């Protein structure tokens, strides 16, 4: 399997995530224009409880599977890799089934206890079966990622998104006449149908490829017990994800209540929260299509290097990943800052344009945080992101309470708190990576060259936008943005920030560049 490497895996997942995000933008546009932010706010309120249940069910096992399979395959122990998958699949099947049944039997109690708006009851009920489906599908994704074969995951995610959007929007529009809560229920039904399709697609690919996967162990030696290692790797990841989900749950409670304290009515606060989560955070997270792909590919790639005691290879992969994150993240946050108004207007969320500008200031830290978390997990330091999340939360939660509740700040105060959290997590992760493997990075190529290219892009944007009178149209904005991005990468290439050698290396990884060049 010559193409199974970091670059190829990252590019495949990036392509799938990019398609999914573009489809997601279309979906978001349709929701905001034809269904409304209140329905989306109701739908989004379910997610913290839903994600908490999902995290408890999967317990970080898919990431542990990815790491364990990669380590065993790298030394030729294919039978052990298959045993890891079987153990994980059975564990996730049972845990997913138990949690799904428990939630369904106690759904009324959960709605009354955890949701301020009881209209979410029908939405939550529809979301419950997704927990079992996602749990089972995650076992297959972890296994294929451990083999550094990202194609099955990519294909299943795209199919899942297509069905989610088609069914979700159609049902929401049809059910809107019955009430806002029923429109939100249509979105939940679309998500459930998408998850079912995603599971079926990756299962079919597994059955098709199973005969072609290697069998047996090339090296002798006693097999290690699977379950203890699976638990030791997955528990810290579970803690980290529970912390993230817990913070998200707190946000859904704190932000609307503090907005009311700042002078908004309960209904306006819910609508503003829907715009913040559905538009501002969605736009900010768009560039993470690359960092998510990179972080997912990094875990098996770095694990493979470390199991061979090749610290130098792990260090080089880490440095490249951080550099690519900065190089690609910087033009994205500049674009979000300068085009905050037309982007939020596109989603009928003009109230959060200033909020998006503030979030853009910390966007690069959010992307670095995601990449560095993948590096730490690949190094086997899965407990560190959890520790860093706890440290950050100690400062972040009081700040969120205080800033959101100030009338002149409101959601801008919320955005400032998010920026603080992103930056703190990123710096803590970078410090830990440097401590364990020593980054020894070239600051010129990692920071100075992208910053200079970013300044050039900023100058071009400010000049062109100053020359264009009045409010720019979407087509004009896209044209200006394209010109600015060309300038950015032109400056970067001219300075040597991106070399011809790196471009050839990327194409070779994709088999689009001749091997003898």
CSV table of N, CA, C and O in Angstrom, one decimal, residues 155-238:
chain,number,residue,atom,x,y,z
A,155,UNK,N,-15.2,8.6,1.9
A,155,UNK,CA,-16.3,8.3,1.1
A,155,UNK,C,-17.6,8.3,1.9
A,155,UNK,O,-18.7,8.8,1.6
A,156,UNK,N,-17.5,7.6,3.1
A,156,UNK,CA,-18.7,7.4,3.9
A,156,UNK,C,-19.2,8.8,4.5
A,156,UNK,O,-20.4,9.1,4.6
A,157,UNK,N,-18.2,9.7,4.8
A,157,UNK,CA,-18.6,11.0,5.3
A,157,UNK,C,-19.3,11.8,4.3
A,157,UNK,O,-20.2,12.6,4.6
A,158,UNK,N,-18.8,11.8,3.0
A,158,UNK,CA,-19.5,12.6,2.0
A,158,UNK,C,-20.9,12.0,1.7
A,158,UNK,O,-21.8,12.8,1.6
A,159,UNK,N,-21.0,10.7,1.6
A,159,UNK,CA,-22.4,10.1,1.4
A,159,UNK,C,-23.3,10.5,2.6
A,159,UNK,O,-24.5,10.8,2.4
A,160,UNK,N,-22.8,10.4,3.8
A,160,UNK,CA,-23.5,10.8,5.0
A,160,UNK,C,-24.1,12.2,4.9
A,160,UNK,O,-25.2,12.5,5.2
A,161,UNK,N,-23.2,13.1,4.5
A,161,UNK,CA,-23.6,14.5,4.4
A,161,UNK,C,-24.6,14.8,3.4
A,161,UNK,O,-25.5,15.6,3.6
A,162,UNK,N,-24.5,14.2,2.2
A,162,UNK,CA,-25.4,14.4,1.1
A,162,UNK,C,-26.8,13.9,1.6
A,162,UNK,O,-27.8,14.7,1.3
A,163,UNK,N,-26.9,12.8,2.2
A,163,UNK,CA,-28.2,12.3,2.6
A,163,UNK,C,-28.8,13.1,3.8
A,163,UNK,O,-30.0,13.4,3.9
A,164,UNK,N,-27.9,13.5,4.6
A,164,UNK,CA,-28.3,14.4,5.8
A,164,UNK,C,-29.0,15.7,5.3
A,164,UNK,O,-30.0,16.1,5.8
A,165,UNK,N,-28.3,16.3,4.3
A,165,UNK,CA,-28.8,17.6,3.8
A,165,UNK,C,-30.1,17.4,3.0
A,165,UNK,O,-31.1,18.1,3.3
A,166,UNK,N,-30.1,16.4,2.1
A,166,UNK,CA,-31.3,16.2,1.3
A,166,UNK,C,-32.5,15.9,2.1
A,166,UNK,O,-33.6,16.5,2.0
A,167,UNK,N,-32.4,14.9,3.0
A,167,UNK,CA,-33.5,14.5,3.9
A,167,UNK,C,-33.9,15.5,4.9
A,167,UNK,O,-35.0,15.9,5.2
A,168,UNK,N,-32.8,16.1,5.6
A,168,UNK,CA,-33.0,17.0,6.7
A,168,UNK,C,-33.8,18.3,6.2
A,168,UNK,O,-34.7,18.7,6.9
A,169,UNK,N,-33.3,18.9,5.1
A,169,UNK,CA,-34.0,20.1,4.6
A,169,UNK,C,-35.4,19.8,4.2
A,169,UNK,O,-36.3,20.6,4.5
A,170,UNK,N,-35.5,18.8,3.4
A,170,UNK,CA,-36.9,18.5,2.9
A,170,UNK,C,-37.9,18.2,4.0
A,170,UNK,O,-39.0,18.8,4.0
A,171,UNK,N,-37.5,17.5,5.0
A,171,UNK,CA,-38.4,17.2,6.1
A,171,UNK,C,-38.7,18.5,6.9
A,171,UNK,O,-39.8,18.7,7.4
A,172,UNK,N,-37.6,19.3,7.1
A,172,UNK,CA,-37.8,20.5,7.9
A,172,UNK,C,-38.8,21.5,7.3
A,172,UNK,O,-39.6,22.1,7.9
A,173,UNK,N,-38.7,21.7,5.9
A,173,UNK,CA,-39.6,22.6,5.2
A,173,UNK,C,-41.0,22.0,5.3
A,173,UNK,O,-42.0,22.8,5.5
A,174,UNK,N,-41.1,20.7,5.1
A,174,UNK,CA,-42.5,20.1,5.2
A,174,UNK,C,-43.1,20.2,6.6
A,174,UNK,O,-44.3,20.4,6.7
A,175,UNK,N,-42.3,20.0,7.6
A,175,UNK,CA,-42.8,20.0,9.0
A,175,UNK,C,-42.9,21.4,9.6
A,175,UNK,O,-43.5,21.6,10.7
A,176,UNK,N,-42.4,22.4,9.0
A,176,UNK,CA,-42.3,23.8,9.5
A,176,UNK,C,-43.7,24.3,9.8
A,176,UNK,O,-44.0,25.0,10.8
A,177,UNK,N,-44.7,23.9,9.0
A,177,UNK,CA,-46.1,24.3,9.2
A,177,UNK,C,-46.7,23.8,10.5
A,177,UNK,O,-47.7,24.4,11.0
A,178,UNK,N,-46.1,22.8,11.1
A,178,UNK,CA,-46.6,22.2,12.3
A,178,UNK,C,-46.0,22.9,13.5
A,178,UNK,O,-46.4,22.7,14.7
A,179,UNK,N,-44.9,23.7,13.3
A,179,UNK,CA,-44.3,24.4,14.4
A,179,UNK,C,-42.8,24.4,14.3
A,179,UNK,O,-42.2,23.5,13.6
A,180,UNK,N,-42.1,25.3,15.0
A,180,UNK,CA,-40.7,25.4,15.0
A,180,UNK,C,-40.0,24.1,15.5
A,180,UNK,O,-39.0,23.6,14.9
A,181,UNK,N,-40.6,23.5,16.6
A,181,UNK,CA,-40.0,22.3,17.1
A,181,UNK,C,-40.0,21.1,16.1
A,181,UNK,O,-39.1,20.3,16.1
A,182,UNK,N,-41.0,21.1,15.3
A,182,UNK,CA,-41.1,20.0,14.3
A,182,UNK,C,-40.1,20.2,13.1
A,182,UNK,O,-39.6,19.3,12.6
A,183,UNK,N,-39.9,21.5,12.8
A,183,UNK,CA,-38.8,21.8,11.8
A,183,UNK,C,-37.5,21.4,12.3
A,183,UNK,O,-36.7,20.8,11.6
A,184,UNK,N,-37.2,21.6,13.6
A,184,UNK,CA,-36.0,21.1,14.2
A,184,UNK,C,-35.9,19.6,14.2
A,184,UNK,O,-34.8,19.0,14.1
A,185,UNK,N,-37.0,19.0,14.5
A,185,UNK,CA,-37.1,17.5,14.4
A,185,UNK,C,-36.7,17.0,13.0
A,185,UNK,O,-36.1,15.9,12.9
A,186,UNK,N,-37.1,17.7,12.0
A,186,UNK,CA,-36.8,17.4,10.6
A,186,UNK,C,-35.3,17.4,10.4
A,186,UNK,O,-34.7,16.5,9.8
A,187,UNK,N,-34.6,18.4,11.0
A,187,UNK,CA,-33.1,18.4,10.9
A,187,UNK,C,-32.5,17.2,11.6
A,187,UNK,O,-31.5,16.6,11.1
A,188,UNK,N,-33.1,16.8,12.8
A,188,UNK,CA,-32.6,15.7,13.5
A,188,UNK,C,-32.8,14.4,12.7
A,188,UNK,O,-31.9,13.5,12.7
A,189,UNK,N,-33.9,14.3,12.0
A,189,UNK,CA,-34.2,13.1,11.2
A,189,UNK,C,-33.2,13.0,10.1
A,189,UNK,O,-32.8,11.9,9.7
A,190,UNK,N,-32.9,14.1,9.5
A,190,UNK,CA,-31.9,14.1,8.4
A,190,UNK,C,-30.5,13.6,8.9
A,190,UNK,O,-29.8,12.9,8.2
A,191,UNK,N,-30.1,14.1,10.1
A,191,UNK,CA,-28.9,13.6,10.7
A,191,UNK,C,-28.9,12.1,10.9
A,191,UNK,O,-27.9,11.4,10.6
A,192,UNK,N,-30.0,11.6,11.4
A,192,UNK,CA,-30.1,10.1,11.7
A,192,UNK,C,-30.0,9.3,10.4
A,192,UNK,O,-29.3,8.3,10.3
A,193,UNK,N,-30.7,9.8,9.3
A,193,UNK,CA,-30.6,9.1,8.0
A,193,UNK,C,-29.2,9.1,7.4
A,193,UNK,O,-28.7,8.2,6.9
A,194,UNK,N,-28.6,10.3,7.6
A,194,UNK,CA,-27.2,10.4,7.1
A,194,UNK,C,-26.3,9.4,7.8
A,194,UNK,O,-25.4,8.8,7.2
A,195,UNK,N,-26.4,9.3,9.1
A,195,UNK,CA,-25.5,8.4,9.9
A,195,UNK,C,-25.7,7.0,9.4
A,195,UNK,O,-24.8,6.2,9.4
A,196,UNK,N,-27.0,6.6,9.2
A,196,UNK,CA,-27.3,5.2,8.7
A,196,UNK,C,-26.6,5.0,7.4
A,196,UNK,O,-26.0,3.9,7.2
A,197,UNK,N,-26.7,5.9,6.5
A,197,UNK,CA,-26.0,5.8,5.1
A,197,UNK,C,-24.5,5.7,5.3
A,197,UNK,O,-23.9,4.9,4.7
A,198,UNK,N,-24.0,6.5,6.2
A,198,UNK,CA,-22.5,6.5,6.4
A,198,UNK,C,-22.0,5.2,6.9
A,198,UNK,O,-21.0,4.6,6.5
A,199,UNK,N,-22.8,4.6,7.8
A,199,UNK,CA,-22.4,3.2,8.3
A,199,UNK,C,-22.5,2.2,7.2
A,199,UNK,O,-21.6,1.4,7.1
A,200,UNK,N,-23.5,2.2,6.4
A,200,UNK,CA,-23.7,1.2,5.4
A,200,UNK,C,-22.6,1.3,4.4
A,200,UNK,O,-22.0,0.3,3.9
A,201,UNK,N,-22.2,2.6,4.0
A,201,UNK,CA,-21.1,2.8,3.0
A,201,UNK,C,-19.8,2.2,3.5
A,201,UNK,O,-19.1,1.5,2.8
A,202,UNK,N,-19.4,2.5,4.8
A,202,UNK,CA,-18.1,2.1,5.3
A,202,UNK,C,-18.1,0.6,5.5
A,202,UNK,O,-17.1,-0.1,5.4
A,203,UNK,N,-19.3,0.0,5.9
A,203,UNK,CA,-19.4,-1.4,6.1
A,203,UNK,C,-19.2,-2.2,4.7
A,203,UNK,O,-18.5,-3.2,4.6
A,204,UNK,N,-19.8,-1.6,3.7
A,204,UNK,CA,-19.7,-2.2,2.3
A,204,UNK,C,-18.2,-2.2,1.9
A,204,UNK,O,-17.7,-3.2,1.4
A,205,UNK,N,-17.5,-1.1,2.2
A,205,UNK,CA,-16.1,-1.0,1.8
A,205,UNK,C,-15.2,-1.9,2.6
A,205,UNK,O,-14.3,-2.5,2.0
A,206,UNK,N,-15.6,-2.1,3.8
A,206,UNK,CA,-14.8,-3.1,4.7
A,206,UNK,C,-15.0,-4.5,4.1
A,206,UNK,O,-14.0,-5.3,4.0
A,207,UNK,N,-16.2,-4.9,3.8
A,207,UNK,CA,-16.5,-6.2,3.2
A,207,UNK,C,-15.8,-6.4,1.9
A,207,UNK,O,-15.3,-7.5,1.6
A,208,UNK,N,-15.7,-5.4,1.1
A,208,UNK,CA,-15.0,-5.4,-0.2
A,208,UNK,C,-13.5,-5.6,-0.1
A,208,UNK,O,-12.9,-6.3,-0.9
A,209,UNK,N,-12.9,-4.9,0.9
A,209,UNK,CA,-11.5,-4.9,1.0
A,209,UNK,C,-10.9,-5.9,2.0
A,209,UNK,O,-9.7,-6.1,2.0
A,210,UNK,N,-11.8,-6.6,2.7
A,210,UNK,CA,-11.3,-7.5,3.8
A,210,UNK,C,-10.4,-8.6,3.2
A,210,UNK,O,-9.4,-9.0,3.8
A,211,UNK,N,-10.8,-9.1,2.0
A,211,UNK,CA,-10.0,-10.2,1.4
A,211,UNK,C,-8.6,-9.8,1.0
A,211,UNK,O,-7.7,-10.6,0.9
A,212,UNK,N,-8.5,-8.5,0.8
A,212,UNK,CA,-7.2,-8.0,0.3
A,212,UNK,C,-6.3,-7.5,1.4
A,212,UNK,O,-5.1,-7.1,1.1
A,213,UNK,N,-6.8,-7.4,2.6
A,213,UNK,CA,-5.9,-7.0,3.7
A,213,UNK,C,-5.0,-8.1,4.2
A,213,UNK,O,-5.4,-9.3,4.1
A,214,UNK,N,-3.8,-7.8,4.6
A,214,UNK,CA,-2.8,-8.8,5.0
A,214,UNK,C,-3.2,-9.6,6.2
A,214,UNK,O,-3.9,-9.1,7.1
A,215,UNK,N,-2.8,-10.9,6.2
A,215,UNK,CA,-3.1,-11.8,7.3
A,215,UNK,C,-1.8,-12.2,8.0
A,215,UNK,O,-0.7,-12.0,7.5
A,216,UNK,N,-2.0,-12.7,9.2
A,216,UNK,CA,-0.8,-13.3,9.9
A,216,UNK,C,0.1,-12.3,10.5
A,216,UNK,O,0.0,-11.1,10.3
A,217,UNK,N,1.2,-12.8,11.2
A,217,UNK,CA,2.2,-11.9,11.7
A,217,UNK,C,3.5,-12.3,11.1
A,217,UNK,O,3.9,-13.4,11.0
A,218,UNK,N,4.2,-11.3,10.6
A,218,UNK,CA,5.5,-11.5,10.0
A,218,UNK,C,6.6,-11.7,11.0
A,218,UNK,O,7.6,-12.3,10.7
A,219,UNK,N,6.4,-11.1,12.2
A,219,UNK,CA,7.4,-11.2,13.2
A,219,UNK,C,6.9,-12.1,14.3
A,219,UNK,O,5.7,-12.1,14.6
A,220,UNK,N,7.8,-12.8,15.0
A,220,UNK,CA,7.4,-13.7,16.1
A,220,UNK,C,7.2,-12.8,17.3
A,220,UNK,O,7.1,-11.6,17.3
A,221,UNK,N,7.1,-13.5,18.5
A,221,UNK,CA,6.9,-12.8,19.7
A,221,UNK,C,5.5,-13.0,20.2
A,221,UNK,O,4.5,-13.4,19.5
A,222,UNK,N,5.3,-12.8,21.6
A,222,UNK,CA,4.1,-13.0,22.2
A,222,UNK,C,3.1,-11.8,22.0
A,222,UNK,O,3.5,-10.7,22.0
A,223,UNK,N,1.9,-12.1,21.7
A,223,UNK,CA,0.9,-11.1,21.5
A,223,UNK,C,0.6,-10.4,22.8
A,223,UNK,O,0.5,-11.0,23.9
A,224,UNK,N,0.4,-9.0,22.8
A,224,UNK,CA,0.1,-8.3,23.9
A,224,UNK,C,-1.5,-8.3,24.1
A,224,UNK,O,-2.2,-8.3,23.2
A,225,UNK,N,-1.9,-8.2,25.4
A,225,UNK,CA,-3.4,-8.1,25.6
A,225,UNK,C,-3.9,-6.8,25.0
A,225,UNK,O,-3.3,-5.8,25.2
A,226,UNK,N,-5.1,-6.9,24.4
A,226,UNK,CA,-5.6,-5.8,23.7
A,226,UNK,C,-6.4,-4.8,24.6
A,226,UNK,O,-6.2,-3.6,24.6
A,227,UNK,N,-7.3,-5.4,25.4
A,227,UNK,CA,-8.2,-4.6,26.2
A,227,UNK,C,-7.5,-3.6,27.1
A,227,UNK,O,-7.9,-2.4,27.2
A,228,UNK,N,-6.5,-4.1,27.9
A,228,UNK,CA,-5.8,-3.1,28.8
A,228,UNK,C,-5.2,-1.9,28.1
A,228,UNK,O,-5.3,-0.8,28.6
A,229,UNK,N,-4.6,-2.2,27.0
A,229,UNK,CA,-4.0,-1.1,26.2
A,229,UNK,C,-5.1,-0.2,25.6
A,229,UNK,O,-4.9,1.0,25.6
A,230,UNK,N,-6.1,-0.8,25.1
A,230,UNK,CA,-7.2,0.0,24.6
A,230,UNK,C,-7.8,0.9,25.6
A,230,UNK,O,-8.1,2.1,25.3
A,231,UNK,N,-8.0,0.4,26.8
A,231,UNK,CA,-8.5,1.3,27.9
A,231,UNK,C,-7.6,2.4,28.3
A,231,UNK,O,-8.0,3.5,28.5
A,232,UNK,N,-6.3,2.0,28.4
A,232,UNK,CA,-5.3,3.0,28.9
A,232,UNK,C,-5.1,4.2,27.9
A,232,UNK,O,-4.9,5.3,28.3
A,233,UNK,N,-5.3,3.9,26.6
A,233,UNK,CA,-5.2,4.9,25.6
A,233,UNK,C,-6.5,5.7,25.4
A,233,UNK,O,-6.5,6.9,25.1
A,234,UNK,N,-7.6,5.0,25.6
A,234,UNK,CA,-8.9,5.7,25.3
A,234,UNK,C,-9.4,6.5,26.4
A,234,UNK,O,-10.1,7.6,26.2
A,235,UNK,N,-9.1,6.2,27.7
A,235,UNK,CA,-9.7,6.9,28.8
A,235,UNK,C,-9.3,8.4,28.8
A,235,UNK,O,-10.1,9.3,29.0
A,236,UNK,N,-8.0,8.7,28.6
A,236,UNK,CA,-7.6,10.2,28.6
A,236,UNK,C,-8.3,10.9,27.4
A,236,UNK,O,-8.7,12.1,27.6
A,237,UNK,N,-8.5,10.2,26.3
A,237,UNK,CA,-9.2,10.9,25.2
A,237,UNK,C,-10.6,11.1,25.5
A,237,UNK,O,-11.2,12.2,25.2
A,238,UNK,N,-11.2,10.1,26.2
A,238,UNK,CA,-12.6,10.3,26.7
A,238,UNK,C,-12.7,11.5,27.6
A,238,UNK,O,-13.6,12.3,27.5
